mmCIF file with all atom_site columns, C-alpha atoms in Angstrom:
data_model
loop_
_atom_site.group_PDB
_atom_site.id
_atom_site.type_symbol
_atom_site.label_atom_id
_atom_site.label_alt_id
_atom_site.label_comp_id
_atom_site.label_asym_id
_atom_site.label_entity_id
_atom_site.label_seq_id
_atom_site.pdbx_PDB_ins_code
_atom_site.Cartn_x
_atom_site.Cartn_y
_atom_site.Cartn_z
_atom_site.occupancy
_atom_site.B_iso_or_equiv
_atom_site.pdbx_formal_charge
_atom_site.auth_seq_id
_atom_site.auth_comp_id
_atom_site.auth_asym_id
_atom_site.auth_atom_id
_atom_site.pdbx_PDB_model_num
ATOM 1   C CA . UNK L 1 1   ? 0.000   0.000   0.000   1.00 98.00 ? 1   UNK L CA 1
ATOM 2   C CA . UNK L 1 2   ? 1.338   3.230   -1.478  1.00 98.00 ? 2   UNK L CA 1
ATOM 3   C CA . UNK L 1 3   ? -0.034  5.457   1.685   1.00 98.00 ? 3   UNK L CA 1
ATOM 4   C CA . UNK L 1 4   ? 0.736   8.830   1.759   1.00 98.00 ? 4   UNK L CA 1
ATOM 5   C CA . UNK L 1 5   ? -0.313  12.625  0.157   1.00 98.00 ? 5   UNK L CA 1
ATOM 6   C CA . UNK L 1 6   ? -0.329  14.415  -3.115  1.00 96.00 ? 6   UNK L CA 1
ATOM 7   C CA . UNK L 1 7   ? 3.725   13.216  -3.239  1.00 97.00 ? 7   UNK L CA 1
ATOM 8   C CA . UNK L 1 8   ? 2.247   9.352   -3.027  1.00 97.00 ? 8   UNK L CA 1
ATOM 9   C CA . UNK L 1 9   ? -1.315  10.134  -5.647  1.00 96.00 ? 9   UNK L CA 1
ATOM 10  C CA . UNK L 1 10  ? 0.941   12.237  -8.288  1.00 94.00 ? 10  UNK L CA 1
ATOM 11  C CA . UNK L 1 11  ? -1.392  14.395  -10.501 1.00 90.00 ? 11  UNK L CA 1
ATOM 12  C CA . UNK L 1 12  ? -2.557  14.589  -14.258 1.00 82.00 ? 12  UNK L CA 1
ATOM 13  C CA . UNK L 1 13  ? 0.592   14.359  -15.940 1.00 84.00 ? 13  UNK L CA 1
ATOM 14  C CA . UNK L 1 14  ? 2.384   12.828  -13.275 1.00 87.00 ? 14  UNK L CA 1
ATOM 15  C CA . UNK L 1 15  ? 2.967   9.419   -12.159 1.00 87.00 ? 15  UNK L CA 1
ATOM 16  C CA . UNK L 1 16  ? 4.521   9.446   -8.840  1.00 94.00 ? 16  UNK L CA 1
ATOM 17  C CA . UNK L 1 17  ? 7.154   7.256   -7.687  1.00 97.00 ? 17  UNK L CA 1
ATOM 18  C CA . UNK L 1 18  ? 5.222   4.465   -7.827  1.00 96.00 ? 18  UNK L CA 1
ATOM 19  C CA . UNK L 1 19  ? 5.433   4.433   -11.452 1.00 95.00 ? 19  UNK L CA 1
ATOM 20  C CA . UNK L 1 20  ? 9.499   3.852   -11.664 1.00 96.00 ? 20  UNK L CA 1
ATOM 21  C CA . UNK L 1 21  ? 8.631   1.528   -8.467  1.00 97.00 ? 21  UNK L CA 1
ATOM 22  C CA . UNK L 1 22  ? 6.196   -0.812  -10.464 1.00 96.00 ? 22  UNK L CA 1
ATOM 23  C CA . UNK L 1 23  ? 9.028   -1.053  -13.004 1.00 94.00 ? 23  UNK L CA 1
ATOM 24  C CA . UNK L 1 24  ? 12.017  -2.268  -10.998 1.00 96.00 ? 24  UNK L CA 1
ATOM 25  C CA . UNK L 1 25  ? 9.626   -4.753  -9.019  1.00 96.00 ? 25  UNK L CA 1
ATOM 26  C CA . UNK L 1 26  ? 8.932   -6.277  -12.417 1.00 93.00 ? 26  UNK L CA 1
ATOM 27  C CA . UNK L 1 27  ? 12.021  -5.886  -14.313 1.00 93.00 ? 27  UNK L CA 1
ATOM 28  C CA . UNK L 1 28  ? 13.928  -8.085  -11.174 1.00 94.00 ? 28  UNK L CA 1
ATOM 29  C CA . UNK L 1 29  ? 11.053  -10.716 -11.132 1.00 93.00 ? 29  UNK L CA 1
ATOM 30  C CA . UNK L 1 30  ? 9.669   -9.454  -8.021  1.00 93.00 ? 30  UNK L CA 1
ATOM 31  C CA . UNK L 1 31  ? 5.558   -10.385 -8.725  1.00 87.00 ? 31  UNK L CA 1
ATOM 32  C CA . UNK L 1 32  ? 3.837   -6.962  -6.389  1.00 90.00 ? 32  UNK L CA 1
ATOM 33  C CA . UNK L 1 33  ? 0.522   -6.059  -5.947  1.00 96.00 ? 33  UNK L CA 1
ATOM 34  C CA . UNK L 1 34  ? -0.490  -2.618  -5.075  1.00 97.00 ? 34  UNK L CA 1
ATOM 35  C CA . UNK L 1 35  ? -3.491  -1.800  -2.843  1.00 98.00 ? 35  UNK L CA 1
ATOM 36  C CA . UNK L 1 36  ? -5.232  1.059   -1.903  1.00 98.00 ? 36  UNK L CA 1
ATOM 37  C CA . UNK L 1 37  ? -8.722  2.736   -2.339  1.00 97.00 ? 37  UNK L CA 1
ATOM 38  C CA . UNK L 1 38  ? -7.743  4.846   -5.177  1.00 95.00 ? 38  UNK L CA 1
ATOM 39  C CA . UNK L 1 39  ? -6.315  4.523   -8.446  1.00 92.00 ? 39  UNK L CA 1
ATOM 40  C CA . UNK L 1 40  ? -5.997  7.877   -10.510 1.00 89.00 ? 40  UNK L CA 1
ATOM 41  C CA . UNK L 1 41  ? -4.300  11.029  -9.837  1.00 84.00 ? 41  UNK L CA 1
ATOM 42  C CA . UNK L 1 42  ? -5.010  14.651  -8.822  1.00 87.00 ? 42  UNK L CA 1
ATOM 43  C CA . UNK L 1 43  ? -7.649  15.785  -11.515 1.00 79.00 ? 43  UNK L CA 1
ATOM 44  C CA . UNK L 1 44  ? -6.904  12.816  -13.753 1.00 71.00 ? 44  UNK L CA 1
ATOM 45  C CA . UNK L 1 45  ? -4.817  9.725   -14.672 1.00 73.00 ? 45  UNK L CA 1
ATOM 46  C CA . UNK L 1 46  ? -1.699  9.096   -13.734 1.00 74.00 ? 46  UNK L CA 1
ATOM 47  C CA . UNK L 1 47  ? 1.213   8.983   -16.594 1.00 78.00 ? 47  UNK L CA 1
ATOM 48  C CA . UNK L 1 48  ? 2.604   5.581   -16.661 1.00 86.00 ? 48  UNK L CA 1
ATOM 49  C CA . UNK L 1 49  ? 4.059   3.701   -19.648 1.00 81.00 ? 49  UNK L CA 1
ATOM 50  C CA . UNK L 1 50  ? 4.666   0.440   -17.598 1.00 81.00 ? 50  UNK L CA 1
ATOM 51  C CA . UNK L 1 51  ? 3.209   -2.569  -18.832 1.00 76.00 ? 51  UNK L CA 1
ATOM 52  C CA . UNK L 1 52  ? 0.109   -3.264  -16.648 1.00 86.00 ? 52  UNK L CA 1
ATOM 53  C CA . UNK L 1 53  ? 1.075   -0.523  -14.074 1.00 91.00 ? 53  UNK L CA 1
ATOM 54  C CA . UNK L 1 54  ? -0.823  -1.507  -11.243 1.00 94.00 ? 54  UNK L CA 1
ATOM 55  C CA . UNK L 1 55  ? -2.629  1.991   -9.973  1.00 93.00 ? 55  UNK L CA 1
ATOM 56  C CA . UNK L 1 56  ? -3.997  1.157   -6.704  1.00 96.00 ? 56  UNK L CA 1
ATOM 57  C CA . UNK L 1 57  ? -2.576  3.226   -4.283  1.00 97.00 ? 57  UNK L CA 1
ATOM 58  C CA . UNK L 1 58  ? -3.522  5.496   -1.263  1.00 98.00 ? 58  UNK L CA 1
ATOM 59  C CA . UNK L 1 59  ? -2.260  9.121   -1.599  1.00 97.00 ? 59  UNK L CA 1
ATOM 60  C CA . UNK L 1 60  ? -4.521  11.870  -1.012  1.00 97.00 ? 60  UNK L CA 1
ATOM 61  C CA . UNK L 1 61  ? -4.030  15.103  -2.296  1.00 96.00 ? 61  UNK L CA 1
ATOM 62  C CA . UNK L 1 62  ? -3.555  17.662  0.070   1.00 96.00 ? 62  UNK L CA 1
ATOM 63  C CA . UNK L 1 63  ? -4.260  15.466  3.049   1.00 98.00 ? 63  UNK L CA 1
ATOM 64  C CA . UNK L 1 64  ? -2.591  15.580  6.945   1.00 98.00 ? 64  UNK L CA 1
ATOM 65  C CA . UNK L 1 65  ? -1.526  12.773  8.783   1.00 98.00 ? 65  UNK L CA 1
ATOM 66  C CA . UNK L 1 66  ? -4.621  13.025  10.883  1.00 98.00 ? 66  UNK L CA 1
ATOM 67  C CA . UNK L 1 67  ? -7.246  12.519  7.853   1.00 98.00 ? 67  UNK L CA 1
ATOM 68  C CA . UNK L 1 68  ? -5.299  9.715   7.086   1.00 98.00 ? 68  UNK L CA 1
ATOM 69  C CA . UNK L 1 69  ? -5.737  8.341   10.536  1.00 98.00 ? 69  UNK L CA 1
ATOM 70  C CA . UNK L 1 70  ? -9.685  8.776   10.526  1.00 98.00 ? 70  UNK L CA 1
ATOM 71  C CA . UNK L 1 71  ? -9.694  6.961   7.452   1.00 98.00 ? 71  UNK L CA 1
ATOM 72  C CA . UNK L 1 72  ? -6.961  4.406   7.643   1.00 98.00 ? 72  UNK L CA 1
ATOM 73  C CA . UNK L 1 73  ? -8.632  1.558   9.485   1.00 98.00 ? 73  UNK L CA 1
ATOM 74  C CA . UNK L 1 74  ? -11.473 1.193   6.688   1.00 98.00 ? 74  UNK L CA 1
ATOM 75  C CA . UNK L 1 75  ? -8.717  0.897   3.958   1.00 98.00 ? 75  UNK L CA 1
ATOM 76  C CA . UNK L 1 76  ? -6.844  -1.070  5.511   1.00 98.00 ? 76  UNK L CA 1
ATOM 77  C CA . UNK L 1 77  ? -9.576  -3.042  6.015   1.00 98.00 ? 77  UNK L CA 1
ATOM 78  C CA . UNK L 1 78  ? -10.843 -3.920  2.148   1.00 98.00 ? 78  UNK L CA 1
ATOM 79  C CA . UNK L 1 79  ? -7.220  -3.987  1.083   1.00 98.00 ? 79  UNK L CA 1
ATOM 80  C CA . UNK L 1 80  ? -5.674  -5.664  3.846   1.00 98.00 ? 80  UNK L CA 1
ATOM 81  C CA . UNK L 1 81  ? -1.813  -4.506  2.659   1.00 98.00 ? 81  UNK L CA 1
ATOM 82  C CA . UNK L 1 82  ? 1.224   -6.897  3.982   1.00 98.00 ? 82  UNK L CA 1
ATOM 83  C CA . UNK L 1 83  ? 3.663   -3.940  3.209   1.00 98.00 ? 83  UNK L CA 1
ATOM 84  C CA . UNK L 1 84  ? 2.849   -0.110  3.872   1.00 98.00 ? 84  UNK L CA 1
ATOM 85  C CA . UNK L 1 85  ? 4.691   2.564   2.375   1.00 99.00 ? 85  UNK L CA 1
ATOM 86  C CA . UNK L 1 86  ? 4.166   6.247   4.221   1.00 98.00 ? 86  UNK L CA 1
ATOM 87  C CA . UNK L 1 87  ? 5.123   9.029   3.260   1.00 98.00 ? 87  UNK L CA 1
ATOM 88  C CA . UNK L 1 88  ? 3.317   11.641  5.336   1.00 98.00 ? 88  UNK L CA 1
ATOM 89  C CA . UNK L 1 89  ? 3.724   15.073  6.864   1.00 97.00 ? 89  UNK L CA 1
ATOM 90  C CA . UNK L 1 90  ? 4.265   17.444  4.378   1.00 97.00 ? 90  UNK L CA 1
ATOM 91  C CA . UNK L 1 91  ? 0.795   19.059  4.494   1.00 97.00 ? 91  UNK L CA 1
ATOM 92  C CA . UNK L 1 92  ? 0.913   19.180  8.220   1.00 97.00 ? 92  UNK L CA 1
ATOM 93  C CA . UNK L 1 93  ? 4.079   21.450  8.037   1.00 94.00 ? 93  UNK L CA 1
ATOM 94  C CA . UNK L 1 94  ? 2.173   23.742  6.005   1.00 92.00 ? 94  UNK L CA 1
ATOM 95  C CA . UNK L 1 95  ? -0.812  23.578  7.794   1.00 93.00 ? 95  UNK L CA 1
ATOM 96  C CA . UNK L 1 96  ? 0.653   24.361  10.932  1.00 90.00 ? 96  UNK L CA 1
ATOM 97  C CA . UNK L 1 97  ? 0.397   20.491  12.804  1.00 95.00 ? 97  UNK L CA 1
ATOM 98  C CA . UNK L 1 98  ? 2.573   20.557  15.172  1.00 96.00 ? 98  UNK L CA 1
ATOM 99  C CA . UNK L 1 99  ? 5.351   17.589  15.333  1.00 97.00 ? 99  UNK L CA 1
ATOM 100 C CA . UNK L 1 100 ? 3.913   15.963  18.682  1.00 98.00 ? 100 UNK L CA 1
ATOM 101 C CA . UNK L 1 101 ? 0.341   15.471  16.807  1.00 98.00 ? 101 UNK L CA 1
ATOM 102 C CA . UNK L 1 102 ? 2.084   14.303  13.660  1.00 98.00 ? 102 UNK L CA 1
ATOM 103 C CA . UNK L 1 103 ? 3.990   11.538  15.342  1.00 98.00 ? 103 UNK L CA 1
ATOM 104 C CA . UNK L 1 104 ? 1.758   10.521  17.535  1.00 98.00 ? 104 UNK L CA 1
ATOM 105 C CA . UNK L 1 105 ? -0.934  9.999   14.316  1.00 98.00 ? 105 UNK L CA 1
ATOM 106 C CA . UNK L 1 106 ? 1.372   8.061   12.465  1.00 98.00 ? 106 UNK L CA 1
ATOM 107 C CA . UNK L 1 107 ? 2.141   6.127   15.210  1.00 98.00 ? 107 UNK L CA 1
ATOM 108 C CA . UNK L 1 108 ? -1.984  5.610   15.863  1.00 98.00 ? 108 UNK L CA 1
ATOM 109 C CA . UNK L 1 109 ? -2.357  4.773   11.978  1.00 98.00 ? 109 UNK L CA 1
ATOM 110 C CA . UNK L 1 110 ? 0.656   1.630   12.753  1.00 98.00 ? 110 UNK L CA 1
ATOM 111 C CA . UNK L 1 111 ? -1.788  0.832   15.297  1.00 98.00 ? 111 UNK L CA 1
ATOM 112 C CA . UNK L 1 112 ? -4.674  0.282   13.472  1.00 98.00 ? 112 UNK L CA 1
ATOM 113 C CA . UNK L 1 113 ? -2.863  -0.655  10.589  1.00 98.00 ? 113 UNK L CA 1
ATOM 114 C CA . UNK L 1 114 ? -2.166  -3.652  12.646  1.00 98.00 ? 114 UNK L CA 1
ATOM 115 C CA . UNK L 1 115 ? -5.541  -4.674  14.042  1.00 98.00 ? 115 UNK L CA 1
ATOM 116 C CA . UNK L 1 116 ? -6.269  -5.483  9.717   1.00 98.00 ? 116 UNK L CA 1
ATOM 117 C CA . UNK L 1 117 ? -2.714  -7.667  9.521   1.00 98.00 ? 117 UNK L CA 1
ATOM 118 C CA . UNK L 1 118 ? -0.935  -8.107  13.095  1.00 98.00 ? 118 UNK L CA 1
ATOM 119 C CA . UNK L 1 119 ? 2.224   -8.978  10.281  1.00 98.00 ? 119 UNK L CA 1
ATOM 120 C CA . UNK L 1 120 ? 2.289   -5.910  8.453   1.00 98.00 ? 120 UNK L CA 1
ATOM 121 C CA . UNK L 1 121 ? 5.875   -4.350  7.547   1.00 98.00 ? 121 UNK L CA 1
ATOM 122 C CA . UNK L 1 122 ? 5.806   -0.558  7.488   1.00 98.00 ? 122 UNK L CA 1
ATOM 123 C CA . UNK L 1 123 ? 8.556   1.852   6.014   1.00 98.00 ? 123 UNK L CA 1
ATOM 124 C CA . UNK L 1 124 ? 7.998   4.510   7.250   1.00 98.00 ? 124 UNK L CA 1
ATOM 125 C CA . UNK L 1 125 ? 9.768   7.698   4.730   1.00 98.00 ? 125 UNK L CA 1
ATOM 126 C CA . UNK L 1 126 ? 11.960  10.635  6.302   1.00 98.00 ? 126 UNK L CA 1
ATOM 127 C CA . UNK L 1 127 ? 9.712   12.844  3.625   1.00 98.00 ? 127 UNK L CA 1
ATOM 128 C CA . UNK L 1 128 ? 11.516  14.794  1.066   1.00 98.00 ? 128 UNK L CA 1
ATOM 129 C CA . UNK L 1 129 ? 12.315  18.714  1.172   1.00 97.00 ? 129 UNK L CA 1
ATOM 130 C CA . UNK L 1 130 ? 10.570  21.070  -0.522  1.00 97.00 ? 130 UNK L CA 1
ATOM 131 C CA . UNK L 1 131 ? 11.998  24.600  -1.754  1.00 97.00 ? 131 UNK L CA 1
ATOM 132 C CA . UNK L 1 132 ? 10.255  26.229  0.886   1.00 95.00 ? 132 UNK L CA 1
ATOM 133 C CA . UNK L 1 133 ? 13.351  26.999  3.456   1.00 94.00 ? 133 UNK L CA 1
ATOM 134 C CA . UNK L 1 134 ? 11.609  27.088  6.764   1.00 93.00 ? 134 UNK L CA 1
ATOM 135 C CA . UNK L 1 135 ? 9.199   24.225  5.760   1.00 94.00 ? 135 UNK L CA 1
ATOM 136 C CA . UNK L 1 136 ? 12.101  22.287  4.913   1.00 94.00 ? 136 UNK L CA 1
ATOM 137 C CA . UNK L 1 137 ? 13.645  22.983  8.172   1.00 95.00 ? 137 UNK L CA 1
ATOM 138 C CA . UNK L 1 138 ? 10.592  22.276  9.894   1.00 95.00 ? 138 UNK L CA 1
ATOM 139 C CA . UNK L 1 139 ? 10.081  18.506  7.915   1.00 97.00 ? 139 UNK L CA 1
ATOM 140 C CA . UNK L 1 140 ? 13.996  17.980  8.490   1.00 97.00 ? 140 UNK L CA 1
ATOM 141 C CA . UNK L 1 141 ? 13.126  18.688  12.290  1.00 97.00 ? 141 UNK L CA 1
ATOM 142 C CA . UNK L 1 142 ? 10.132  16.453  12.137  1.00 97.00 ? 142 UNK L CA 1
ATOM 143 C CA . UNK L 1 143 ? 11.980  13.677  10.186  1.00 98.00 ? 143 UNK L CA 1
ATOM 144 C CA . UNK L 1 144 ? 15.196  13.366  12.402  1.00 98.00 ? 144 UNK L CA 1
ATOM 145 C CA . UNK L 1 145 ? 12.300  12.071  15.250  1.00 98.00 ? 145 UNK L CA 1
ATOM 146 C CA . UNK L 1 146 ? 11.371  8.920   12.675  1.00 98.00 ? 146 UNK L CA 1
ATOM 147 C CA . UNK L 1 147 ? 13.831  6.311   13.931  1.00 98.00 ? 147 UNK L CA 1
ATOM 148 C CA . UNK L 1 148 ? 12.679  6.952   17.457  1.00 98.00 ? 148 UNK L CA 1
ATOM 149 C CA . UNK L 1 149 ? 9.163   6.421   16.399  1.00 98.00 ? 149 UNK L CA 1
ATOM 150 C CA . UNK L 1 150 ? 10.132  3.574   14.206  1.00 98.00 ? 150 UNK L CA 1
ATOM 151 C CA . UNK L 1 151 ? 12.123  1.795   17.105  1.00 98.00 ? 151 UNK L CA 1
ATOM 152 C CA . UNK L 1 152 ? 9.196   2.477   19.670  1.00 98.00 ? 152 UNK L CA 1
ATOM 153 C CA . UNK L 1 153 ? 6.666   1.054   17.204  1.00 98.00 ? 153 UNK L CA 1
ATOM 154 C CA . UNK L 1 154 ? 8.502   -2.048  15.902  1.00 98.00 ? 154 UNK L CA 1
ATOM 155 C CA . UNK L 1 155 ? 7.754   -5.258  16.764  1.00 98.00 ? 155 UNK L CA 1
ATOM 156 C CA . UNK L 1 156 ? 9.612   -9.109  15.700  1.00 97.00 ? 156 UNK L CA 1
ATOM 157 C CA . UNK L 1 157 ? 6.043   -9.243  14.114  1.00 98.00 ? 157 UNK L CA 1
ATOM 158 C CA . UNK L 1 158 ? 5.429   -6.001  12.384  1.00 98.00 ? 158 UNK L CA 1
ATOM 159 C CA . UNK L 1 159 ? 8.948   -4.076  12.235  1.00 98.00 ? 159 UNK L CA 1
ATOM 160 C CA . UNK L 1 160 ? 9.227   -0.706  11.161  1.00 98.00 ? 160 UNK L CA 1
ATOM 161 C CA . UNK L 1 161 ? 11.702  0.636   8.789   1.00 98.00 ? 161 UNK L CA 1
ATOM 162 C CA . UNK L 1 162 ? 12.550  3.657   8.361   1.00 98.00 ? 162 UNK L CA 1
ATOM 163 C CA . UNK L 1 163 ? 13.927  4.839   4.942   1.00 98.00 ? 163 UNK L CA 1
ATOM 164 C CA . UNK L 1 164 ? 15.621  8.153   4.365   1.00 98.00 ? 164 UNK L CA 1
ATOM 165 C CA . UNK L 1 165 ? 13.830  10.066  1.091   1.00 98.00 ? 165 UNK L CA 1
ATOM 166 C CA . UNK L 1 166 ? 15.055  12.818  2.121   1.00 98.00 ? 166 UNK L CA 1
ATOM 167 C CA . UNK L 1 167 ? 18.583  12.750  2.021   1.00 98.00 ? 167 UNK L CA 1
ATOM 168 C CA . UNK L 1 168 ? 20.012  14.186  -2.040  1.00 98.00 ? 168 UNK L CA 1
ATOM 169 C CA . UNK L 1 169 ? 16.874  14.949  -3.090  1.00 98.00 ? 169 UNK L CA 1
ATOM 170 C CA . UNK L 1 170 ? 17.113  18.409  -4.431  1.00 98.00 ? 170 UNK L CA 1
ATOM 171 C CA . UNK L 1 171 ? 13.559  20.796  -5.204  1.00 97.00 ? 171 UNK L CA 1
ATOM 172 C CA . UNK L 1 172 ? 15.435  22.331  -7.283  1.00 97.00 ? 172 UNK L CA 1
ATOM 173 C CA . UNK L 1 173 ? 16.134  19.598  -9.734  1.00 98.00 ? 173 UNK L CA 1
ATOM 174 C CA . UNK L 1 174 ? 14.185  16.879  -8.614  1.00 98.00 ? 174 UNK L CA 1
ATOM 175 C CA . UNK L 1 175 ? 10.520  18.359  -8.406  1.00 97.00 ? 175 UNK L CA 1
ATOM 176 C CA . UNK L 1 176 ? 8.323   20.359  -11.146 1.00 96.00 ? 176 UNK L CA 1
ATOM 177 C CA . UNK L 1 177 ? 6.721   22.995  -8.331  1.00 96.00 ? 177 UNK L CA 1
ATOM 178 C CA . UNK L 1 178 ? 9.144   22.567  -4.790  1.00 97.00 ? 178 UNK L CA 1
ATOM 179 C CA . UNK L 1 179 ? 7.027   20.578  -3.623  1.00 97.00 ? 179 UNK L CA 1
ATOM 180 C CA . UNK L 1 180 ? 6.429   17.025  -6.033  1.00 96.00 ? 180 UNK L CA 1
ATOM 181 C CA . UNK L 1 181 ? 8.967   15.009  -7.409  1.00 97.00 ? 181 UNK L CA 1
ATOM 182 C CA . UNK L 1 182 ? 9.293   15.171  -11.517 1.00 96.00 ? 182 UNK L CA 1
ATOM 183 C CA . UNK L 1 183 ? 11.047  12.114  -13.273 1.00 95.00 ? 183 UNK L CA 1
ATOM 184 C CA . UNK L 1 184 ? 14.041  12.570  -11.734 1.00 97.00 ? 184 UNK L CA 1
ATOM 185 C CA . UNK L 1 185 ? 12.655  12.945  -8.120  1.00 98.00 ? 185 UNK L CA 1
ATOM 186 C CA . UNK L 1 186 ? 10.590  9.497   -8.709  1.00 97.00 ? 186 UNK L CA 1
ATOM 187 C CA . UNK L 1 187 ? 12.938  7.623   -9.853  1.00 98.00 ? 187 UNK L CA 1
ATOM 188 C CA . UNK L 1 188 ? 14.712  8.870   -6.418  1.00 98.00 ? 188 UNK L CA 1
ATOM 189 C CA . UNK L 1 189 ? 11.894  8.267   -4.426  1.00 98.00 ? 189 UNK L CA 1
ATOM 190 C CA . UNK L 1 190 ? 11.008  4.665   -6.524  1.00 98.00 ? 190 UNK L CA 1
ATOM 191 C CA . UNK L 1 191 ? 15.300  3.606   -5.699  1.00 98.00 ? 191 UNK L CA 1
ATOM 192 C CA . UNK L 1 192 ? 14.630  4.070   -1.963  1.00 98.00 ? 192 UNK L CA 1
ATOM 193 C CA . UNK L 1 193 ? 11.739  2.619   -1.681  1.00 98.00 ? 193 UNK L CA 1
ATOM 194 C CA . UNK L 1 194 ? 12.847  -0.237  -3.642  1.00 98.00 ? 194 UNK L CA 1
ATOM 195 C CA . UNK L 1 195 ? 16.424  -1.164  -2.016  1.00 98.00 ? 195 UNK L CA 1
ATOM 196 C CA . UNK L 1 196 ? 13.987  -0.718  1.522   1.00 98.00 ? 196 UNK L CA 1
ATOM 197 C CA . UNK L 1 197 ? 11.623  -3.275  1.033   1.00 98.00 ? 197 UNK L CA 1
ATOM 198 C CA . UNK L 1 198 ? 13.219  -5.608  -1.750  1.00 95.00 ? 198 UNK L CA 1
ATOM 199 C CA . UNK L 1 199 ? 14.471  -7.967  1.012   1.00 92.00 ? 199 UNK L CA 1
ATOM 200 C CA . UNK L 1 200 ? 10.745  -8.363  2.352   1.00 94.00 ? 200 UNK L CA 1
ATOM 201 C CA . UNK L 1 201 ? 8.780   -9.338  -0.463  1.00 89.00 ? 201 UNK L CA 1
#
């Protein structure tokens, strides 16, 4: 389950990281099946030329951490993911969330991602900058507090990982606005996510 905001969904145009993602899985044999309740992006279809690009996925556009929460337990629930990619917190920067209330949601929406699949593996992202300077200092604050959530959240039965997105990406180079990632900033995003969870599939 690709879980996560506008950064996860991509928009017309735009295929997100899960694009490149879909490809490596496929081109090194690896058979994946993504979940989620959604399957286009922001005001239209995602740009993919994958074979059979699978386009479920759960990024909302625009969204906090704490509308995911509300609405985490019913996706979870008709999708019931064995893997969970996050990638969430950029929105509450902006909208003025404070870190406390961000961690504490993600760790709720481990929680409940767990009473769907006791076994579930999350990776949990330390979310890419943006070109905004003091949101990026503010996401770089709230990312260097991921391992400690990570480490008080995993379990031998549903480990956490967490995997560093945001260290060389550039919003300069590697997004089309500052804030999501153009080809070269998915295929970034797609080579993390991939070396992270390659060993667990």
């Amino acid at each position: 389950m690709p879980l996560g905001d506008s950064i996860t969904q991509g928009a017309a145009g735009h295929a997100s990281y899960r694009c490149p993602l879909w490809r490596k899985l496929n081109s090194r044999g690896y058979r994946a099946d993504f979940v989620g309740t959604l399957t286009k992006g922001y005001l239209g279809a995602n740009t993919c030329t994958s074979a059979l690009f699978d386009r479920d996925h759960d990024g909302h556009w625009s969204w906090r951490t704490d509308q995911v929460l509300a609405n985490i337990s019913a996706w979870a629930a008709s999708t019931r993911p064995d893997l969970v990619l996050i990638h969430l917190g950029t929105n509450d920067t902006y909208h003025l969330q404070t870190e406390d209330s961000t961690v504490s949601e993600l760790g709720q929406i481990i929680d409940r991602l767990r009473v769907v699949n006791p076994r579930v593996k999350v990776f949990l992202a330390q979310i890419i900058p943006t070109s905004s300077a003091l949101a990026s200092l503010k996401l770089q604050s709230l990312n260097q507090r991921m391992p400690l959530l990570a480490e008080a959240k995993s379990t031998e039965d549903s480990p956490v990982y967490v995997v560093d997105q945001w260290t060389g990406f550039t919003p300069s180079t590697d997004t089309y606005d500052g804030v999501h990632p153009n080809l070269i900033g998915e295929e970034k995003m797609a080579e993390r996510w991939y070396q992270a969870i390659r060993e667990h599939l």
